[in-house]
Coordinates of C-alpha atoms in Angstrom, one line a residue:
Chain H
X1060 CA 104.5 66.7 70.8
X1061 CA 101.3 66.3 68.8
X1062 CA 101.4 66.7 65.2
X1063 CA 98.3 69.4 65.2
X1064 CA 95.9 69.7 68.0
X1065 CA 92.6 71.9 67.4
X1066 CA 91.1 73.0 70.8
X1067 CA 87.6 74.4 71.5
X1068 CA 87.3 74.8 67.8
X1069 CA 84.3 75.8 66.4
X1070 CA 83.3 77.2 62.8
X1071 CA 80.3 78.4 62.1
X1072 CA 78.9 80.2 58.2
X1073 CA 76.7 82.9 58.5
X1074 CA 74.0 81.7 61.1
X1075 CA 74.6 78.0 60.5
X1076 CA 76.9 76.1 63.5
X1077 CA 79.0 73.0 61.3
X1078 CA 81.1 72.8 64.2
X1079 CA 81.1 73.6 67.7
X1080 CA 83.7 73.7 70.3
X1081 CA 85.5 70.0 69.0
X1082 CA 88.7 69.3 71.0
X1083 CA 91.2 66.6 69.1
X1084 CA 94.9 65.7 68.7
X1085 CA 96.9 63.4 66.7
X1086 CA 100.0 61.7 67.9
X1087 CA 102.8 60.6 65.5
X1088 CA 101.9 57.2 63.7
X1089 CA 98.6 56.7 65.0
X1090 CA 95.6 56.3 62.7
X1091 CA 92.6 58.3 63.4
X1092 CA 89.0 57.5 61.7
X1093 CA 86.2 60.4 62.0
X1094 CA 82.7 59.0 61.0
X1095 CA 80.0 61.3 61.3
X1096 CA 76.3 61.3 59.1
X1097 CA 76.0 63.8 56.0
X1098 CA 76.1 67.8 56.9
X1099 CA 78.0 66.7 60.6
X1100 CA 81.0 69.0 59.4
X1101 CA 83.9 66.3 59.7
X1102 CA 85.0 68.0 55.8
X1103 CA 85.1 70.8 57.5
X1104 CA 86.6 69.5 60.4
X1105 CA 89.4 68.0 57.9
X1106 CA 89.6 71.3 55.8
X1107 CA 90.1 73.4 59.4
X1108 CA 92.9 71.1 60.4
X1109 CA 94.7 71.5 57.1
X1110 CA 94.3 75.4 57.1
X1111 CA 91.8 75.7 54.6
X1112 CA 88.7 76.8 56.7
X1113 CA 89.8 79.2 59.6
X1114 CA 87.8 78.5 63.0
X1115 CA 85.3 81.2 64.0
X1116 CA 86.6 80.4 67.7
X1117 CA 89.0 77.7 69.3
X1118 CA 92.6 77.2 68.2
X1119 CA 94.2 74.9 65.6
X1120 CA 98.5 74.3 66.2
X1121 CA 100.6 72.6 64.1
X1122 CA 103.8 70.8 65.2
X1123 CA 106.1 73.4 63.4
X1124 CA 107.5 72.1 60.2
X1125 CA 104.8 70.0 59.8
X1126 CA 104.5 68.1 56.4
X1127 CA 100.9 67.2 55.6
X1128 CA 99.7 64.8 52.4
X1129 CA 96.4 65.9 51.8
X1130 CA 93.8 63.1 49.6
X1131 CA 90.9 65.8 48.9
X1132 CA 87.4 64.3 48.6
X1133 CA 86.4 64.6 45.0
X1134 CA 88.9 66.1 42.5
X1135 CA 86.6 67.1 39.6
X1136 CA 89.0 67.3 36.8
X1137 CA 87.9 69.9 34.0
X1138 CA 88.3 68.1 30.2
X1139 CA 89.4 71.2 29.2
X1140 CA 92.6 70.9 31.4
X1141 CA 95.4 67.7 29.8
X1142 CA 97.3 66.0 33.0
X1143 CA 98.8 63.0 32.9
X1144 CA 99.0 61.0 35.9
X1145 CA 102.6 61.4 35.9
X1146 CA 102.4 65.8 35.3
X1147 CA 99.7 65.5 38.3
X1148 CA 102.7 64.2 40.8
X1149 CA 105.3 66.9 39.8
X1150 CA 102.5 69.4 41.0
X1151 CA 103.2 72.3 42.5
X1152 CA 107.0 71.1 42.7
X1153 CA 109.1 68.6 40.5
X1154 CA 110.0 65.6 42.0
X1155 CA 112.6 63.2 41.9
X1156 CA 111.8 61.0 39.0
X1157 CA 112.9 57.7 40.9
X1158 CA 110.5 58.7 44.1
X1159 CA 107.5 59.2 42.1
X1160 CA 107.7 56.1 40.4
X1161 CA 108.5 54.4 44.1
X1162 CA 105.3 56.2 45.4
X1163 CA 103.1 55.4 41.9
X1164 CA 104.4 51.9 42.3
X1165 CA 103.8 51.4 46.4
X1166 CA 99.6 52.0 45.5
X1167 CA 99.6 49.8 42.7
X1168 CA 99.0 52.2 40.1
X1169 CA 102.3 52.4 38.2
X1170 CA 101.0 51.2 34.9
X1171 CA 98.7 53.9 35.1
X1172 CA 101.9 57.1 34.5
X1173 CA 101.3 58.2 31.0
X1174 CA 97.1 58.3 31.5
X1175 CA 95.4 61.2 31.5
X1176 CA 93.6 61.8 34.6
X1177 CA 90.2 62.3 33.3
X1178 CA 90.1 59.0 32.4
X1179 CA 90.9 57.2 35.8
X1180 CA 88.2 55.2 37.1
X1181 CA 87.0 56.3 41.0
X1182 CA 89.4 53.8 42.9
X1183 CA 92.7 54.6 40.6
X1184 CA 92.4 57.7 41.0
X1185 CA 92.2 57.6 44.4
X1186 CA 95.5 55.8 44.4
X1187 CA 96.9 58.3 42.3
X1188 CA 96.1 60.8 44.9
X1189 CA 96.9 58.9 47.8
X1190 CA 100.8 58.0 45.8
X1191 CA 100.9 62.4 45.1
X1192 CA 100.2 63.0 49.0
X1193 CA 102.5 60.7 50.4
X1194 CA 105.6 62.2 48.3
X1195 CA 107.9 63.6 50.3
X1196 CA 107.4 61.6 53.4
X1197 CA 104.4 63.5 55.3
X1198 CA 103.8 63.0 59.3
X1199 CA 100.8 63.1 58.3
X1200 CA 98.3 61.9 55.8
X1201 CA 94.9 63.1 55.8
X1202 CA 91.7 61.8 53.4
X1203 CA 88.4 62.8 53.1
X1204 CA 86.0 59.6 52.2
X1205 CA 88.6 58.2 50.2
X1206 CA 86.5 54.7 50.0
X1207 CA 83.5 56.9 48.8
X1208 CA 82.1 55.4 45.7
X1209 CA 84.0 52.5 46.4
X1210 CA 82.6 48.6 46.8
X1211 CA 83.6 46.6 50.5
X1212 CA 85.9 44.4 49.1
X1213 CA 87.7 47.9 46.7
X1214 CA 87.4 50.2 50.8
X1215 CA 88.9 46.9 52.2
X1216 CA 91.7 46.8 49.9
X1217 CA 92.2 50.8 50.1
X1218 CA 92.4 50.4 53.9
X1219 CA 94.7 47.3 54.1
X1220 CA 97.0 50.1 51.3
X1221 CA 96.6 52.8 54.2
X1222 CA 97.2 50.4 56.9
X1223 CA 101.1 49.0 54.9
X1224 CA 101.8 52.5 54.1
X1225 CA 101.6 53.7 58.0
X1226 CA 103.6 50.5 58.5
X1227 CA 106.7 51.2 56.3
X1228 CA 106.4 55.4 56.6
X1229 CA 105.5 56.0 59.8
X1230 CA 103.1 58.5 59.2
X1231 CA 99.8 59.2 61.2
X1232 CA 96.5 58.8 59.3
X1233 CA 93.0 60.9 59.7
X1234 CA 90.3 59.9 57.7
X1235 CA 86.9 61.0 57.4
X1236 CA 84.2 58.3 56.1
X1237 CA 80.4 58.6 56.3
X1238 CA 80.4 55.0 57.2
X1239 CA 79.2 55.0 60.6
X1240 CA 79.4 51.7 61.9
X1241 CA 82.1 49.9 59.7
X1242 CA 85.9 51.2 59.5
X1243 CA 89.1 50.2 59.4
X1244 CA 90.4 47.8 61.7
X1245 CA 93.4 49.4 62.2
X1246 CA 92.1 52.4 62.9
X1247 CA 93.7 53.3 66.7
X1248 CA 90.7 55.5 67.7
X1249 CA 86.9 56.2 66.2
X1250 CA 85.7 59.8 66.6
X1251 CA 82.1 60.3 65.5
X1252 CA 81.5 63.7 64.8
X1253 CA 78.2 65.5 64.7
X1254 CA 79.2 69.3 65.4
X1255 CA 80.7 68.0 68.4
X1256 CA 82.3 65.1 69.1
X1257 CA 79.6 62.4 69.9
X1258 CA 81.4 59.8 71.4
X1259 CA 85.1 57.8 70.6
X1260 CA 86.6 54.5 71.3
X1261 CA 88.6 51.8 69.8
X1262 CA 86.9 49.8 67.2
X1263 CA 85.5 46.3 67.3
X1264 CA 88.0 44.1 65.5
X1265 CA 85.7 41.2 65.0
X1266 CA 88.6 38.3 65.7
X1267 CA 86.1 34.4 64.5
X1268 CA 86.6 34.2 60.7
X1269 CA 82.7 32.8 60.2
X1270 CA 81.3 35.8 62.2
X1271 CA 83.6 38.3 60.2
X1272 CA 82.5 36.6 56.7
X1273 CA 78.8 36.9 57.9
X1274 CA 79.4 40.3 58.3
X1275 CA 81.5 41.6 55.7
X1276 CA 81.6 38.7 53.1
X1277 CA 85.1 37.3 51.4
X1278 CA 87.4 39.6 49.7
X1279 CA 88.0 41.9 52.5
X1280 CA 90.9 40.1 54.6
X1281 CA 90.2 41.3 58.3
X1282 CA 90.4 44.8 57.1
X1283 CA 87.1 46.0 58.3
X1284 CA 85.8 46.6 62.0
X1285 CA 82.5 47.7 63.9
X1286 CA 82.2 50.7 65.4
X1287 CA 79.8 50.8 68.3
X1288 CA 78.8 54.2 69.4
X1289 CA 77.9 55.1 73.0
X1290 CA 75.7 57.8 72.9
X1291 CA 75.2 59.3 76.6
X1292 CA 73.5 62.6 75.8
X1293 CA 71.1 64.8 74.4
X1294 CA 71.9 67.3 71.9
X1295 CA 70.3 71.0 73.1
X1296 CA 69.0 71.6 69.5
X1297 CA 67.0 68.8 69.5
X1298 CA 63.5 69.4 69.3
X1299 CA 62.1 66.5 69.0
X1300 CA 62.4 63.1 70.6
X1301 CA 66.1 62.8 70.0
X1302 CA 67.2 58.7 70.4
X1303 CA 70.8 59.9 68.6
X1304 CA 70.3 57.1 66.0
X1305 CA 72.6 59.0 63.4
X1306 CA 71.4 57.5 60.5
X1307 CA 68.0 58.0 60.7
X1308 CA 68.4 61.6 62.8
X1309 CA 68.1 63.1 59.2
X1310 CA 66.4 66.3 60.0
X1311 CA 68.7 67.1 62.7
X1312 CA 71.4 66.8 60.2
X1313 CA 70.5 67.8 57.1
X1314 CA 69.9 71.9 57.9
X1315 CA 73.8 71.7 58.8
Chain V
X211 CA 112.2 97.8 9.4
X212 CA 109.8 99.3 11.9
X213 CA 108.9 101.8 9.4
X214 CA 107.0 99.3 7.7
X215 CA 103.7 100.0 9.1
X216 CA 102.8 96.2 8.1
X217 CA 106.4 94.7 9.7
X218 CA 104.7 96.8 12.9
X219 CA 101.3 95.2 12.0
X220 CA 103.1 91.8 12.4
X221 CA 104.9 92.0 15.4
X222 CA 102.3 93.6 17.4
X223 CA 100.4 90.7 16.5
X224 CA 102.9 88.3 17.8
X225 CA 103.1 90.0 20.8
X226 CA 99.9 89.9 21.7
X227 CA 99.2 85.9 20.6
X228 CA 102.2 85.7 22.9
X229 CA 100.8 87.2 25.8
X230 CA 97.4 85.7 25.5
X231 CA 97.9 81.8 25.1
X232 CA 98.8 80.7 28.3
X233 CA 96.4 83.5 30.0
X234 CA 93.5 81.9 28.0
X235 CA 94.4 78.7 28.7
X236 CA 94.0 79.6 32.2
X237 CA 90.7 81.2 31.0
X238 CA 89.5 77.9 30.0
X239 CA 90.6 75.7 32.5
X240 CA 88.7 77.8 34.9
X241 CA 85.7 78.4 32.5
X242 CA 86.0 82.0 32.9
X243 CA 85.6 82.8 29.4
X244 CA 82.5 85.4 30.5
X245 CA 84.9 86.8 32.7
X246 CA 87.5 87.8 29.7
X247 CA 84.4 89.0 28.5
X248 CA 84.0 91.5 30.8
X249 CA 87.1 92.8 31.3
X250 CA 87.6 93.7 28.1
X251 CA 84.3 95.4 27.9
X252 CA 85.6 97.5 30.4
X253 CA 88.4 98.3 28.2
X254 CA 86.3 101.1 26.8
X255 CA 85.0 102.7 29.6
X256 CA 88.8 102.6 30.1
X257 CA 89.6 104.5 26.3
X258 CA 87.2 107.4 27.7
X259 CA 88.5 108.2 31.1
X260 CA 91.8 108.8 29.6
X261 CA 90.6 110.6 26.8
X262 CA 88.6 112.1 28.9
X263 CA 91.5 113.2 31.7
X264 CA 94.7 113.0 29.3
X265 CA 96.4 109.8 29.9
X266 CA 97.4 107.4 28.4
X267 CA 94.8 104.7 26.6
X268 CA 97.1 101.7 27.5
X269 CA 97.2 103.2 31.4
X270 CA 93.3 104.0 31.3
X271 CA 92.5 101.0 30.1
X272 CA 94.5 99.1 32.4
X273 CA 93.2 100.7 35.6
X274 CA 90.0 100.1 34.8
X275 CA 89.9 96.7 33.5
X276 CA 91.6 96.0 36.6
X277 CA 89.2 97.8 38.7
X278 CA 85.7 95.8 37.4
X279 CA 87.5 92.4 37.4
X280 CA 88.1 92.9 41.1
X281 CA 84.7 94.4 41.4
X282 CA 83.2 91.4 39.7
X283 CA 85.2 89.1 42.0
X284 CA 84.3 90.8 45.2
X285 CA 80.4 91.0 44.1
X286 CA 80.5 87.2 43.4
X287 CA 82.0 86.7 46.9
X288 CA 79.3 88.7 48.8
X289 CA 77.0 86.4 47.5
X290 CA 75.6 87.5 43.9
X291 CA 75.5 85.1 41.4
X292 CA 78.8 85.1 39.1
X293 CA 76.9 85.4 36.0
X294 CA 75.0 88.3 37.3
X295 CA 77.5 90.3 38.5
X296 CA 79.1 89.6 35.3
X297 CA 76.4 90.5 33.4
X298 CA 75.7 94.1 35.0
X299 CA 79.7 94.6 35.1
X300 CA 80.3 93.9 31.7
X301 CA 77.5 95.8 30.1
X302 CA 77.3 98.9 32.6
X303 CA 80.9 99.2 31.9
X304 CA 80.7 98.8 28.3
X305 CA 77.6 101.2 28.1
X306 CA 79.0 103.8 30.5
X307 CA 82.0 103.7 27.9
X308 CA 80.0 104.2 25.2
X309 CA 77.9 107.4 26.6
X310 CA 81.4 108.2 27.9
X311 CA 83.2 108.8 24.6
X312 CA 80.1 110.6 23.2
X313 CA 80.2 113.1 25.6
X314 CA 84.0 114.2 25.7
X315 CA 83.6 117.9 24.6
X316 CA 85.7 118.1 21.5
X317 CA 87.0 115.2 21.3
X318 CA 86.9 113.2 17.8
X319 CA 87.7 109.2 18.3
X320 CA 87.0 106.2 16.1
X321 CA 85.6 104.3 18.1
X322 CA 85.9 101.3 15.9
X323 CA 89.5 101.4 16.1
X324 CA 88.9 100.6 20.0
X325 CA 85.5 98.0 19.6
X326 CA 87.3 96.1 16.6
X327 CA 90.8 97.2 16.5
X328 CA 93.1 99.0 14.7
X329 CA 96.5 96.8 13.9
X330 CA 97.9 98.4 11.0
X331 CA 97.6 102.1 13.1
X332 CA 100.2 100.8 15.3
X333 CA 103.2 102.7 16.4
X334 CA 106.5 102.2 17.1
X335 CA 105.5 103.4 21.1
X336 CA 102.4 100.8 20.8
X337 CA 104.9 98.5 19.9
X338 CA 107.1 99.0 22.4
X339 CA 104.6 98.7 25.1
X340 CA 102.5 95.5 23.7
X341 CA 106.0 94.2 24.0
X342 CA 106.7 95.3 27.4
X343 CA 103.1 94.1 28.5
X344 CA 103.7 90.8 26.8
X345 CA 106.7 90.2 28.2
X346 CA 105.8 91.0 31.7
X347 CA 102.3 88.7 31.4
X348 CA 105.0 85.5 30.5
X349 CA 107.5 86.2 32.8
X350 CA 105.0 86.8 35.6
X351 CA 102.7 83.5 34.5
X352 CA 106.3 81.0 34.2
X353 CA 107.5 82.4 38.1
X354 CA 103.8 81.4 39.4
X355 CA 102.6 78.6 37.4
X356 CA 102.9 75.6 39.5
X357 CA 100.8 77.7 42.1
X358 CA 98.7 79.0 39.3
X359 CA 97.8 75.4 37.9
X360 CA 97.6 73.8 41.4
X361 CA 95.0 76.3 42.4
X362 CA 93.3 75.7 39.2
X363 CA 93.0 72.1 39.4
X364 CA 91.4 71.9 43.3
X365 CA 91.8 74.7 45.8
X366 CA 92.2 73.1 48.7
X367 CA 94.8 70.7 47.2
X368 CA 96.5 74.2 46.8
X369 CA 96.1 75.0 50.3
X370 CA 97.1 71.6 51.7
X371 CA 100.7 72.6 50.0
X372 CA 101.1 75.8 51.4
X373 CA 99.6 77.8 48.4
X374 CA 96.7 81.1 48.5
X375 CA 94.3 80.1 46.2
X376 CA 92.7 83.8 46.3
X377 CA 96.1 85.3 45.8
X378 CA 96.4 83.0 42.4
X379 CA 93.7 84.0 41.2
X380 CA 94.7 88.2 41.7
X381 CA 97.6 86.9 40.1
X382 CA 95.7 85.7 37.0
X383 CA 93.2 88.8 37.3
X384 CA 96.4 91.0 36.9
X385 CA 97.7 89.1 34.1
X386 CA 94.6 89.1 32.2
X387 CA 93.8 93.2 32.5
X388 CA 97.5 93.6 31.1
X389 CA 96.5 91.3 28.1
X390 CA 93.1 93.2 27.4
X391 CA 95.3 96.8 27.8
X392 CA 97.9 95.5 25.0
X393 CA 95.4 93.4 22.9
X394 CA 92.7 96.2 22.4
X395 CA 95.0 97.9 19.8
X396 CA 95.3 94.9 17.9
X397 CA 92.0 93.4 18.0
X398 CA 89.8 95.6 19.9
X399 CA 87.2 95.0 23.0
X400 CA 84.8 93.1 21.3
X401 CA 87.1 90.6 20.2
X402 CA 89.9 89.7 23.0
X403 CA 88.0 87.0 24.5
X404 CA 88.3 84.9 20.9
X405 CA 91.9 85.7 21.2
X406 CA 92.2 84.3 24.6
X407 CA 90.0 81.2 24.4
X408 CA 90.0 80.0 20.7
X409 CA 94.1 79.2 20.3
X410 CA 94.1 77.5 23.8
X411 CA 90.8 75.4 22.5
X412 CA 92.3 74.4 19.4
X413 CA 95.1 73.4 20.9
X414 CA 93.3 71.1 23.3
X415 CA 92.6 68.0 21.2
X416 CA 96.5 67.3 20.9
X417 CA 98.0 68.6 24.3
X418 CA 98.5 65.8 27.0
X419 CA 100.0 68.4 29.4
X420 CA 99.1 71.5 30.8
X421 CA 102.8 73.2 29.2
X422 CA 102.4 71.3 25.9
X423 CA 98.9 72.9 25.4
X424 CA 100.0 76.4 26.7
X425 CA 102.7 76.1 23.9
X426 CA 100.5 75.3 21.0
X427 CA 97.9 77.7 21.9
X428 CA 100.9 80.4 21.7
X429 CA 101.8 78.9 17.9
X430 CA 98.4 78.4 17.0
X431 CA 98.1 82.1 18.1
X432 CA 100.9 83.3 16.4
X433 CA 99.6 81.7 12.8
X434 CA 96.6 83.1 13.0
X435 CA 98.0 87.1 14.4
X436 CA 100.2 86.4 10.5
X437 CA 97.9 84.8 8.4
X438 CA 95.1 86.9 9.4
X439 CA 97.2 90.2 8.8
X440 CA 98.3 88.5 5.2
X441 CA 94.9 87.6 4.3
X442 CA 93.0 90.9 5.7
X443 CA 96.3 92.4 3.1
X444 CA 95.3 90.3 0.1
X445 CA 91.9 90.4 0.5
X446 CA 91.0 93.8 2.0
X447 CA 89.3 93.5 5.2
X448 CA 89.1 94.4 8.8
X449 CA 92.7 93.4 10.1
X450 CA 91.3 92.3 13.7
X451 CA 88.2 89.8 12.8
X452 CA 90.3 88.5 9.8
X453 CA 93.0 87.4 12.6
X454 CA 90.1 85.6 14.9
X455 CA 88.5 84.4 11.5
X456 CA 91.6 82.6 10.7
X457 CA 91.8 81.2 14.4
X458 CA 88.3 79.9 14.1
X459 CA 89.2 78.0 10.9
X460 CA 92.1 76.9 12.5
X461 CA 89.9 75.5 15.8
X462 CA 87.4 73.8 13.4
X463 CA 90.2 71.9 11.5
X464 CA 91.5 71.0 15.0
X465 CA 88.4 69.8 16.0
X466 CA 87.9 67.7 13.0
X467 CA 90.9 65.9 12.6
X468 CA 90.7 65.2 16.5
X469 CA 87.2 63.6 15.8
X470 CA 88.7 62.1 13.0
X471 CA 91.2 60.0 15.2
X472 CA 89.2 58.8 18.2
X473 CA 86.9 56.9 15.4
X474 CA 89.7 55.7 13.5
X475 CA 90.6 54.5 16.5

């Protein structure tokens, strides 16, 4: 069966629609990229399928039993609070010692144990979070922007990380990025979100080595694909001359 | 060795630094130092009602500190600012104390004793239940700490492993009126939030884990509860500020000697 399925879900705060009726399963193992423009609600979206925001309408099931590693967007860590990086994976249960070093040590960031949090840089501590959330083997792993902040080359070597890590686990993947047109290549379907689901497809693994460099530059080892939306409607709360180019559609997007 | 009113003094002391370290750690970790605030303001609005209907002060002031930390909580979720529903909690309830305890018909109270404390006034029954309170406020902060400290660090995080953030936080509202109920004896209304917040800042500089600083906020604590009583002895002053006095010093000297190492290097 499907690890979680959301039907006919929609959420909605006060008088502000972030999401309206958005159908969407994940199958075991398969990777799942969400793209969407600022303010389309695929946080949300992420935040509903891991129980944190309850739908105003529609229907979220979990496979029961599910285990779910959750990578949250920004972790703002308060100076006030001491964690070391190795505290941080014991938390909220201990661990076995030898399985946190194994997880610490399949992102890269072993080294990095006995640091304190605070003073991660961006990308490690994005491993770090990614090494806490796939402790004890989830089906599923699920990130909000984890490449946020980060350079091509740094989301191309997070993604390539993502991609071994589905290889050798098993687990299915959803990630949300605000990239529209470039994700992962290994990404087995593209939804883009804006308060419904636009469009989806498979993306565009470009295969010639000189267009790819044109394109993405060195450093980023076929990790990177286009994404080419097909836009075949209108939205109804358009008012203006709507041509759904998402990234310059900012006042349709931006009230959200 | 209970009949020693200053042996009392003491352990009351104890108790309470006890109950209060890891509460205020949580206090700053979650920058609700204002919050503390208010709650224990409420503690006298608290003192009156049970003068005022025959209970007990610990129960009174319990109840109530309770009641306007929930109010505050449920104000700032329909959408008033946290500061200002703070701010009008805090004060009303400290005010509304205040006229409160002037108008009790026959009924003569220091109210000092409640605003600033009253350590060496403490019985062997106010003993018993600081002890009781701060023993329930430990046990019931070591059975929900990983929940506690997962919910402080990122909510959803919290949620994503099967934890209520909201409940943690009732949790930690519960614990905290139970330390302003036993606490107001010893250093009265006006003076909890310093008990709360200065041991668990002092201890900052040198913790590198949430349990390592939760510990030295409760010996730092516990140093300044008996040097504070031994100095307010020796040199004749208020028993209550003397304690925080000696916290502060001990919070500056931390803060110093911290600064001290990060440019040695």
């Amino acid at each position: 069966m499907s690890l979680v399925s959301a039907q006919g879900v929609s959420v909605a705060y006060d008088d502000a629609v972030v999401l309206s009726h958005v159908d969407f399963t994940v199958e075991p193992g398969e990777i799942v990229t969400v793209v969407g423009p600022n303010g389309s609600g695929k946080s949300t979206f992420l935040k509903v399928l891991i129980g944190a925001v309850r739908p105003s309408a529609g229907r979220v099931t979990r496979k029961p039993g599910l285990k779910v590693g959750y990578v949250p967007q920004k972790l703002a860590i308060d100076p006030s609070l001491p964690m070391t990086v190795e505290r941080f994976m014991h938390l909220p249960s201990r661990r076995n010692k030898g399985e946190v070093g194994e997880a610490l040590e399949r992102v890269g960031v072993a080294h990095l144990a006995g640091r304190q949090l605070a003073s991660l840089s961006g990308g490690q501590f994005q491993r770090v979070l990614l090494a806490r959330a796939i402790l004890g083997r989830p089906d599923v792993l699920m990130l909000d922007e984890p490449t946020q902040g980060l350079d091509q080359p740094g989301s191309a070597d997070f993604y390539t990380l993502l991609e071994n890590i589905r290889r050798d686990m098993g687990c299915a993947v959803v990630m949300v990025s605000h990239e529209l047109h470039v994700v992962m290549s290994a990404s087995d379907r593209v939804i883009c979100l804006n308060r419904h689901i636009c469009c989806q497809g498979a993306p565009e693994v470009v295969s010639s080595a000189p267009e790819y460099r044109a394109l993405f530059g060195t450093g980023t080892h076929g990790a990177l694909a286009i994404y080419r939306h097909e836009h075949d409607h209108a939205h109804d709360d358009c008012d203006h001359d709507c041509d759904h180019n998402h990234d310059v559609d900012r006042e349709h997007t931006e009230n959200a | 060795m209970l009949d020693d009113f200053m042996a009392r003094a003491a352990l009351a002391g104890v108790g309470v630094a006890l109950a209060a370290a890891p509460i205020g750690c949580f206090v700053v970790w979650r920058r609700m130092a204002y919050f503390g605030d208010a709650t224990a303001h409420a503690a006298i609005l608290g003192v009156a009602l049970s003068l005022g209907i025959g209970i007990s002060v610990f129960g009174g002031v319990l109840a109530v500190a309770l009641a306007i930390a929930l109010a505050i909580l449920s104000l700032a979720r329909r959408g008033h600012a946290m500061d200002t529903a703070l701010g009008v909690l805090a004060h009303a309830a400290l005010a509304f104390g205040l006229v409160a305890v002037a108008l009790l018909p026959g009924v003569q109270i220091d109210i000092q004793a409640y605003l600033f404390g009253d350590i060496l006034a403490v019985s062997r029954s106010d003993l018993a239940l600081i002890w009781a309170g701060a023993v329930a406020v430990s046990a019931g902060v070591l059975w929900r700490w990983p929940g506690l400290l997962t919910a402080t660090l990122n909510p959803e995080l919290a949620i994503a492993a099967g934890i209520d953030p909201h409940r943690e936080r009732q949790v930690l509202t519960l614990a905290l009126a139970v330390v302003v109920a036993v606490a107001i004896k010893v250093v009265g209304a006006l003076l909890i939030t310093a008990l709360l917040i200065i041991p668990a800042a002092a201890a900052r500089p040198f913790a590198r884990t949430p349990e390592v600083m939760a510990a030295m906020a409760a010996l730092t604590g516990v140093i300044s509860a008996l040097a504070g009583l031994g100095t307010a002895w020796i040199l004749d002053t208020p028993a209550g500020p003397t304690i925080v006095c000696v916290a502060a010093l001990i919070f500056a000297a931390s803060s110093a000697l911290s600064r001290a190492a990060t440019t040695r290097g």
